[in-house]
Structure formats: C-alpha cells, structure tokens
Amino acid sequence: MLVGLIIYLDGKFVDEEDARISVFDHGVLYGDGVFEGIRAYNGFVFKLKEHLNRLYHGAHTIGLKINETPEEMAQIVAETCRRNNLSDSYIRLVVTRGKGDLGLDPRNCPKSTTFCIASSIRLYSEELYKKGMAVVTVATRRNIAEACNPRVKSLNYLNNIYAKMEANLTGAGEGIMLNNEGYVAEATGDNVFYVRDGVLITPPIYAGLLEGITRNCVMELARKRGIEVKETLFTRMDLYTADECFLTGTAAEIIPVVKYDGRIIGTGEPGEITKALIEDYRNYVKNAGDGERIWE
Ligand code: PMP
C-alpha cells in the first residue's frame, strides 16, 4: 500500500490518512464529478493546460462549478508534486459535486470538492511494450453521447469498468469498445489507432470517445514525421486487417497491439510506425512536450 502521501483537499495539504471526504459527497453517492489523470516527467507537468481545459469543459458540461480558477489549479497540481518530492509522477485531479443529501439533485450540493493526489501508476509490463499486447472486442457498448457523453471524463466509469471486466475474463490486456452503431470507439481507458499503407487512422470524437490528450499529441508527432493522419469511422475488420495497431493514454503512453480478437495484426510484432512514435513520444515527454517548467 502507498503510505505517507501529501494530498491536496479543498484548500489544504493534508496527510493521506486525513484526506477524507463526506459519505454524502455526490462523487461517492452518484459518481457525480469530473477528473483528470496527468503525468509529470522530469519536473514538468505534461500538457497541464490541455488537461485543465478538459477538466473545466467537462465540469461546465455537467453544470459543476469548480472553486479554484484554472491558474490556481495549475499551482495546486505543481505544489502537490513538490510536496511529495515527485518529479516523475501520475497525478489524479478530482472535482466532485460535493456534499449534499441522499437525493440526486445537484442543487442540494452547495460547494464542490477538489482533491489532488500525486503518486505513480503502472498499467502494463515493459515486455508488453516491446512485444505488443492482445486485445479483444467487448460486448458492452460505449455510452452514447446523448446519454452520458464519453467526452466528459466523469467520475461515472461503470461503462468502462464493465468493459474491463469482460476483457479480463478473456485474459486480454485491454477491451475494445464499439459505439452503438458498431464502429470502433476506444479501449476502456485508452484511445485506439491503426496504420494501413503508411496512413495513421483513429476514430473521430463524434464516434463517442474521450478526446485523449495523448491521442492529440501522437497525431501531432505523426504529422511532424510527415505521416498522413486521418480521423475516420472504422469497424473491427479494419483493425483485423491493419498493418499496425496501438493504444494511447496518459498512463499507458503508447502501447503496441499485435493481436485483436485472436487475429494477428500485421507481422505479429510492433510495427515500424508504432515503434517510431513510441520513441518520438518518449523524447517529447522528456522535454515536457515543449511545456513550461512549473516547479523546480
Ligand atoms: N479514453 C478513456 C476512456 C480514458 O479514460 C482515457 C484516459 N485514461 C483515454 C481515452 C486517454 O486519454 P488521455 O490520453 O488524455 O489520457
């Protein structure tokens, strides 16, 4: 178990054991809130502005007022890393609807709750990054935007948890979720890319997925390399017959996929474009993605 972390909670930095929220918090009672998973590399918070944008846009969409300004929040994230002496970390920033009563009405929650944890995360073994991962399609469809928009990184992750459980049953590393029309949307906690004839392809946001910060970054890095990038709808068969495939996410970074629903993808090994992008991404994050160093 991780012990001894210093946590930011509603205006204060407290010991992990003292970082407690109310059982009446609607984040707990209803999964009502938004969050971000952010990385710090080498003393830089990677793509902090982009993460804060997504957090505030998500909060705005669900009608949630965040007590801190984005500028204050940037300082909170940096200070949490600093206080834990973590120049490389995985940061979880959470804003819940706050304390209310037992009804779901958000009007009964006068003040949102904010907390920030700086810790670490490891999703996959180094071997999987080298050899590639097997993934499967899961039966659980990604939420439809009209019901619970996947663009909002909300605390309500049951849709993804169902999907992860299904993937776990098969022993696969990840589950690929289709949208309600049967097009590939995303993995349970990552975005999906494939390569065909040298073109890099990923589903458009309107397919019903989270607009990943890593996704956008990888598209930019690919374009910088002169690789054509397309956002188009595609089906499982397009992935079966792809030359290369990989997933992207803040925690996972870029992880090659070599098997999908039992079909070998490409040569069965991580492809050349995938490997090049992994290298580009690792170099890019080392330099904080050209970002500003926000603490020493
Ligand atoms: N899709 C989902 C459902 C996610 O939860 C995440 C983040 N873990 C992603 C995609 C990737 O987004 P990002 O690159 O911003 O981490």
Short mmCIF file of C-alpha atoms and ligand atoms in Angstrom, two decimals:
data_model
loop_
_atom_site.label_atom_id
_atom_site.label_comp_id
_atom_site.label_asym_id
_atom_site.label_seq_id
_atom_site.Cartn_x
_atom_site.Cartn_y
_atom_site.Cartn_z
CA MET A 1 0.00 0.00 0.00
CA LEU A 2 1.14 3.53 -0.67
CA VAL A 3 1.59 5.45 2.56
CA GLY A 4 2.60 8.88 3.56
CA LEU A 5 1.42 10.89 0.59
CA ILE A 6 0.52 14.53 0.99
CA ILE A 7 -2.86 15.17 -0.59
CA TYR A 8 -4.45 18.44 -1.62
CA LEU A 9 -8.03 18.60 -0.37
CA ASP A 10 -10.22 21.70 -0.53
CA GLY A 11 -7.65 24.38 0.13
CA LYS A 12 -5.30 22.38 2.36
CA PHE A 13 -2.44 19.94 2.03
CA VAL A 14 -3.07 17.05 4.40
CA ASP A 15 -1.62 13.62 5.19
CA GLU A 16 -3.14 10.76 3.25
CA GLU A 17 -4.91 9.42 6.40
CA ASP A 18 -6.55 12.80 6.91
CA ALA A 19 -7.68 13.18 3.31
CA ARG A 20 -11.32 12.26 3.86
CA ILE A 21 -14.48 13.28 2.11
CA SER A 22 -18.07 13.03 3.28
CA VAL A 23 -20.15 9.90 2.65
CA PHE A 24 -22.77 12.41 1.50
CA ASP A 25 -20.48 13.65 -1.27
CA HIS A 26 -22.28 13.08 -4.57
CA GLY A 27 -18.99 11.99 -6.09
CA VAL A 28 -19.35 8.91 -3.88
CA LEU A 29 -23.13 8.58 -3.90
CA TYR A 30 -23.64 9.10 -7.63
CA GLY A 31 -20.28 9.26 -9.40
CA ASP A 32 -21.13 12.92 -9.95
CA GLY A 33 -17.96 14.80 -10.79
CA VAL A 34 -15.02 15.03 -13.16
CA PHE A 35 -11.38 14.05 -13.00
CA GLU A 36 -8.07 14.05 -14.83
CA GLY A 37 -5.13 11.67 -14.95
CA ILE A 38 -2.00 13.74 -15.57
CA ARG A 39 1.70 12.88 -15.76
CA ALA A 40 4.74 14.75 -14.54
CA TYR A 41 8.02 13.97 -16.24
CA ASN A 42 11.36 15.24 -15.13
CA GLY A 43 9.88 18.09 -13.09
CA PHE A 44 7.39 19.18 -15.73
CA VAL A 45 3.65 18.63 -15.65
CA PHE A 46 2.96 17.29 -19.12
CA LYS A 47 0.22 19.06 -21.11
CA LEU A 48 -1.22 20.61 -17.96
CA LYS A 49 -3.09 23.31 -19.86
CA GLU A 50 -4.79 20.69 -22.05
CA HIS A 51 -5.78 18.59 -19.03
CA LEU A 52 -7.18 21.61 -17.21
CA ASN A 53 -9.11 22.63 -20.32
CA ARG A 54 -10.72 19.21 -20.49
CA LEU A 55 -11.49 19.26 -16.76
CA TYR A 56 -13.14 22.69 -16.88
CA HIS A 57 -15.02 21.92 -20.09
CA GLY A 58 -16.29 18.67 -18.57
CA ALA A 59 -17.32 20.46 -15.37
CA HIS A 60 -19.09 23.15 -17.40
CA THR A 61 -20.92 20.48 -19.37
CA ILE A 62 -22.25 18.80 -16.23
CA GLY A 63 -23.06 22.17 -14.63
CA LEU A 64 -20.41 21.86 -11.94
CA LYS A 65 -18.70 24.93 -10.58
CA ILE A 66 -15.06 24.41 -9.68
CA ASN A 67 -13.99 26.55 -6.71
CA GLU A 68 -10.44 27.08 -7.96
CA THR A 69 -9.52 29.06 -11.05
CA PRO A 70 -7.51 27.18 -13.71
CA GLU A 71 -4.45 29.21 -12.66
CA GLU A 72 -4.90 28.17 -9.04
CA MET A 73 -5.45 24.59 -10.12
CA ALA A 74 -2.18 24.59 -12.07
CA GLN A 75 -0.38 25.71 -8.92
CA ILE A 76 -2.19 23.07 -6.84
CA VAL A 77 -1.05 20.31 -9.20
CA ALA A 78 2.53 21.57 -9.15
CA GLU A 79 2.54 22.07 -5.38
CA THR A 80 1.18 18.55 -4.80
CA CYS A 81 4.09 17.13 -6.80
CA ARG A 82 6.54 19.37 -4.99
CA ARG A 83 5.30 18.45 -1.52
CA ASN A 84 5.64 14.76 -2.33
CA ASN A 85 9.04 15.30 -3.88
CA LEU A 86 7.88 13.67 -7.11
CA SER A 87 9.46 14.93 -10.29
CA ASP A 88 8.01 11.93 -12.18
CA SER A 89 4.50 11.02 -11.18
CA TYR A 90 0.97 10.17 -12.11
CA ILE A 91 -1.41 12.81 -10.80
CA ARG A 92 -5.10 12.35 -10.14
CA LEU A 93 -7.07 15.59 -10.00
CA VAL A 94 -10.70 15.18 -8.97
CA VAL A 95 -13.62 17.58 -8.58
CA THR A 96 -16.81 16.12 -7.18
CA ARG A 97 -20.25 17.68 -6.90
CA GLY A 98 -19.61 17.96 -3.16
CA LYS A 99 -21.63 17.19 -0.07
CA GLY A 100 -25.39 17.02 -0.50
CA ASP A 101 -28.25 14.93 0.77
CA LEU A 102 -29.39 11.45 -0.25
CA GLY A 103 -31.33 12.71 -3.26
CA LEU A 104 -29.52 13.00 -6.57
CA ASP A 105 -30.46 16.64 -7.15
CA PRO A 106 -27.19 18.55 -7.61
CA ARG A 107 -28.87 21.75 -6.40
CA ASN A 108 -28.53 20.34 -2.88
CA CYS A 109 -24.73 20.33 -3.16
CA PRO A 110 -23.68 23.93 -2.49
CA LYS A 111 -19.92 23.50 -2.90
CA SER A 112 -17.82 21.14 -4.99
CA THR A 113 -14.95 19.15 -3.50
CA THR A 114 -11.47 19.26 -5.05
CA PHE A 115 -8.61 16.91 -4.35
CA CYS A 116 -5.31 16.13 -5.96
CA ILE A 117 -3.12 13.05 -5.49
CA ALA A 118 0.41 12.76 -6.84
CA SER A 119 1.54 9.15 -6.94
CA SER A 120 2.53 6.64 -9.60
CA ILE A 121 0.85 4.19 -11.96
CA ARG A 122 1.95 1.20 -14.00
CA LEU A 123 -0.59 -0.35 -16.31
CA TYR A 124 1.46 -2.76 -18.41
CA SER A 125 4.78 -4.58 -18.13
CA GLU A 126 7.81 -3.44 -20.11
CA GLU A 127 7.60 -6.72 -22.03
CA LEU A 128 4.18 -5.78 -23.41
CA TYR A 129 5.62 -2.50 -24.72
CA LYS A 130 8.32 -4.48 -26.54
CA LYS A 131 6.24 -7.43 -27.76
CA GLY A 132 2.81 -5.87 -28.06
CA MET A 133 -0.50 -6.71 -26.45
CA ALA A 134 -3.53 -8.83 -27.31
CA VAL A 135 -6.90 -7.07 -27.11
CA VAL A 136 -10.49 -8.19 -27.60
CA THR A 137 -13.80 -6.62 -28.50
CA VAL A 138 -16.15 -6.46 -25.54
CA ALA A 139 -19.94 -6.74 -25.70
CA THR A 140 -20.52 -3.62 -23.60
CA ARG A 141 -21.04 -0.68 -25.95
CA ARG A 142 -19.53 2.72 -25.21
CA ASN A 143 -22.07 5.11 -23.70
CA ILE A 144 -23.99 7.08 -26.27
CA ALA A 145 -23.21 10.78 -26.25
CA GLU A 146 -26.88 11.66 -25.79
CA ALA A 147 -27.00 9.73 -22.51
CA CYS A 148 -23.60 10.08 -20.85
CA ASN A 149 -21.15 11.80 -23.14
CA PRO A 150 -17.80 9.97 -23.32
CA ARG A 151 -16.16 13.36 -23.99
CA VAL A 152 -16.74 14.23 -20.33
CA LYS A 153 -14.16 12.48 -18.16
CA SER A 154 -16.70 11.95 -15.43
CA LEU A 155 -16.38 10.00 -12.20
CA ASN A 156 -19.00 7.63 -13.54
CA TYR A 157 -16.74 4.97 -15.08
CA LEU A 158 -19.03 1.93 -14.81
CA ASN A 159 -19.34 1.73 -18.59
CA ASN A 160 -15.58 1.26 -18.85
CA ILE A 161 -15.38 -1.00 -15.79
CA TYR A 162 -17.94 -3.40 -17.30
CA ALA A 163 -15.81 -3.48 -20.43
CA LYS A 164 -12.58 -4.03 -18.49
CA MET A 165 -14.17 -6.94 -16.60
CA GLU A 166 -15.12 -8.56 -19.88
CA ALA A 167 -11.60 -8.14 -21.24
CA ASN A 168 -10.21 -9.62 -18.01
CA LEU A 169 -12.34 -12.74 -18.48
CA THR A 170 -10.50 -13.50 -21.69
CA GLY A 171 -7.05 -12.71 -20.32
CA ALA A 172 -6.60 -9.92 -22.90
CA GLY A 173 -4.69 -6.79 -21.99
CA GLU A 174 -7.48 -4.43 -22.97
CA GLY A 175 -11.03 -4.34 -24.27
CA ILE A 176 -12.03 -2.52 -27.43
CA MET A 177 -15.40 -0.83 -27.10
CA LEU A 178 -17.66 -0.22 -30.07
CA ASN A 179 -20.17 2.58 -30.20
CA ASN A 180 -23.86 1.92 -30.53
CA GLU A 181 -23.58 1.69 -34.33
CA GLY A 182 -20.83 -0.90 -34.18
CA TYR A 183 -17.92 1.37 -35.07
CA VAL A 184 -14.75 1.17 -33.01
CA ALA A 185 -14.80 3.87 -30.33
CA GLU A 186 -11.92 3.33 -27.92
CA ALA A 187 -10.39 0.99 -25.36
CA THR A 188 -11.58 1.03 -21.74
CA GLY A 189 -9.05 3.67 -20.73
CA ASP A 190 -7.13 4.42 -23.92
CA ASN A 191 -7.66 5.65 -27.48
CA VAL A 192 -7.15 3.39 -30.50
CA PHE A 193 -5.02 3.90 -33.61
CA TYR A 194 -4.16 1.73 -36.57
CA VAL A 195 -1.86 2.02 -39.57
CA ARG A 196 -2.65 1.00 -43.12
CA ASP A 197 -0.41 1.72 -46.10
CA GLY A 198 1.54 4.25 -44.07
CA VAL A 199 -1.55 6.25 -43.01
CA LEU A 200 -2.34 6.63 -39.31
CA ILE A 201 -6.05 6.29 -38.54
CA THR A 202 -8.09 6.92 -35.38
CA PRO A 203 -11.83 7.35 -34.81
CA PRO A 204 -13.22 10.91 -34.78
CA ILE A 205 -14.52 12.34 -31.50
CA TYR A 206 -18.09 12.01 -32.71
CA ALA A 207 -17.65 8.21 -32.74
CA GLY A 208 -18.20 8.63 -28.98
CA LEU A 209 -14.90 8.68 -27.12
CA LEU A 210 -12.75 10.70 -24.82
CA GLU A 211 -10.61 13.20 -26.69
CA GLY A 212 -7.35 11.90 -25.30
CA ILE A 213 -4.53 14.35 -24.69
CA THR A 214 -2.08 11.60 -25.70
CA ARG A 215 -4.18 10.93 -28.83
CA ASN A 216 -3.88 14.55 -29.92
CA CYS A 217 -0.20 14.61 -29.10
CA VAL A 218 0.50 11.43 -31.09
CA MET A 219 -1.38 12.80 -34.11
CA GLU A 220 0.79 15.92 -33.93
CA LEU A 221 4.01 13.90 -33.63
CA ALA A 222 3.00 11.73 -36.57
CA ARG A 223 2.30 14.78 -38.74
CA LYS A 224 5.69 16.19 -37.75
CA ARG A 225 7.20 12.98 -39.13
CA GLY A 226 5.34 13.51 -42.39
CA ILE A 227 2.88 10.68 -41.69
CA GLU A 228 -0.64 11.26 -43.00
CA VAL A 229 -3.21 11.18 -40.18
CA LYS A 230 -6.92 10.56 -40.67
CA GLU A 231 -9.86 10.60 -38.26
CA THR A 232 -12.43 8.25 -39.74
CA LEU A 233 -15.01 5.76 -38.56
CA PHE A 234 -13.90 2.15 -38.87
CA THR A 235 -15.00 -1.32 -37.89
CA ARG A 236 -13.43 -4.34 -36.26
CA MET A 237 -12.49 -5.74 -39.66
CA ASP A 238 -10.37 -2.68 -40.40
CA LEU A 239 -8.36 -3.50 -37.29
CA TYR A 240 -8.13 -7.22 -38.15
CA THR A 241 -6.55 -6.29 -41.46
CA ALA A 242 -4.43 -3.37 -40.23
CA ASP A 243 -0.66 -3.25 -40.72
CA GLU A 244 -0.12 -1.94 -37.18
CA CYS A 245 -2.20 -1.01 -34.18
CA PHE A 246 -1.61 0.73 -30.84
CA LEU A 247 -3.39 2.34 -27.92
CA THR A 248 -2.64 5.71 -26.34
CA GLY A 249 -3.27 7.20 -22.92
CA THR A 250 -1.64 9.32 -20.25
CA ALA A 251 -0.83 6.30 -18.09
CA ALA A 252 -0.22 3.78 -20.90
CA GLU A 253 1.56 6.26 -23.21
CA ILE A 254 1.77 4.27 -26.48
CA ILE A 255 1.28 0.50 -26.24
CA PRO A 256 1.51 -1.67 -29.37
CA VAL A 257 -1.33 -4.09 -30.14
CA VAL A 258 -0.39 -7.24 -32.07
CA LYS A 259 -3.47 -9.41 -31.72
CA TYR A 260 -7.15 -8.50 -31.89
CA ASP A 261 -9.95 -10.98 -31.27
CA GLY A 262 -7.44 -13.75 -31.95
CA ARG A 263 -6.34 -12.31 -35.32
CA ILE A 264 -2.68 -11.44 -35.72
CA ILE A 265 -2.19 -7.80 -36.71
CA GLY A 266 0.49 -7.14 -39.35
CA THR A 267 3.60 -9.18 -38.69
CA GLY A 268 2.52 -10.01 -35.14
CA GLU A 269 5.16 -7.65 -33.79
CA PRO A 270 5.01 -3.91 -33.05
CA GLY A 271 5.17 -2.10 -36.39
CA GLU A 272 7.74 0.39 -37.64
CA ILE A 273 5.48 3.45 -37.35
CA THR A 274 4.37 2.38 -33.88
CA LYS A 275 7.98 1.99 -32.75
CA ALA A 276 8.95 5.34 -34.24
CA LEU A 277 6.07 7.09 -32.50
CA ILE A 278 6.92 5.44 -29.18
CA GLU A 279 10.43 6.84 -29.50
CA ASP A 280 9.16 10.28 -30.53
CA TYR A 281 6.73 10.31 -27.62
CA ARG A 282 9.38 9.30 -25.08
CA ASN A 283 11.69 12.05 -26.33
CA TYR A 284 8.86 14.55 -26.35
CA VAL A 285 7.77 13.90 -22.76
CA LYS A 286 11.38 14.10 -21.56
CA ASN A 287 11.36 17.69 -22.72
CA ALA A 288 7.89 18.16 -21.22
CA GLY A 289 6.30 18.45 -24.63
CA ASP A 290 7.80 21.92 -25.04
CA GLY A 291 5.87 22.95 -21.93
CA GLU A 292 6.82 25.29 -19.16
CA ARG A 293 8.63 24.01 -16.11
CA ILE A 294 6.23 24.92 -13.35
CA TRP A 295 8.30 23.84 -10.40
CA GLU A 296 11.96 23.25 -9.62
N1 PMP B 1 -10.29 7.02 -23.20
C1 PMP B 1 -10.67 6.84 -21.94
C2 PMP B 1 -12.00 6.24 -21.65
C3 PMP B 1 -9.83 7.23 -20.88
O1 PMP B 1 -10.21 7.05 -19.62
C4 PMP B 1 -8.57 7.80 -21.20
C5 PMP B 1 -7.66 8.27 -20.11
N2 PMP B 1 -7.23 7.21 -19.28
C6 PMP B 1 -8.21 7.94 -22.55
C7 PMP B 1 -9.11 7.55 -23.52
C8 PMP B 1 -6.90 8.54 -22.93
O2 PMP B 1 -6.89 9.91 -22.64
P1 PMP B 1 -5.55 10.68 -22.28
O3 PMP B 1 -4.62 10.46 -23.40
O4 PMP B 1 -5.96 12.10 -22.14
O5 PMP B 1 -5.04 10.10 -21.02
#
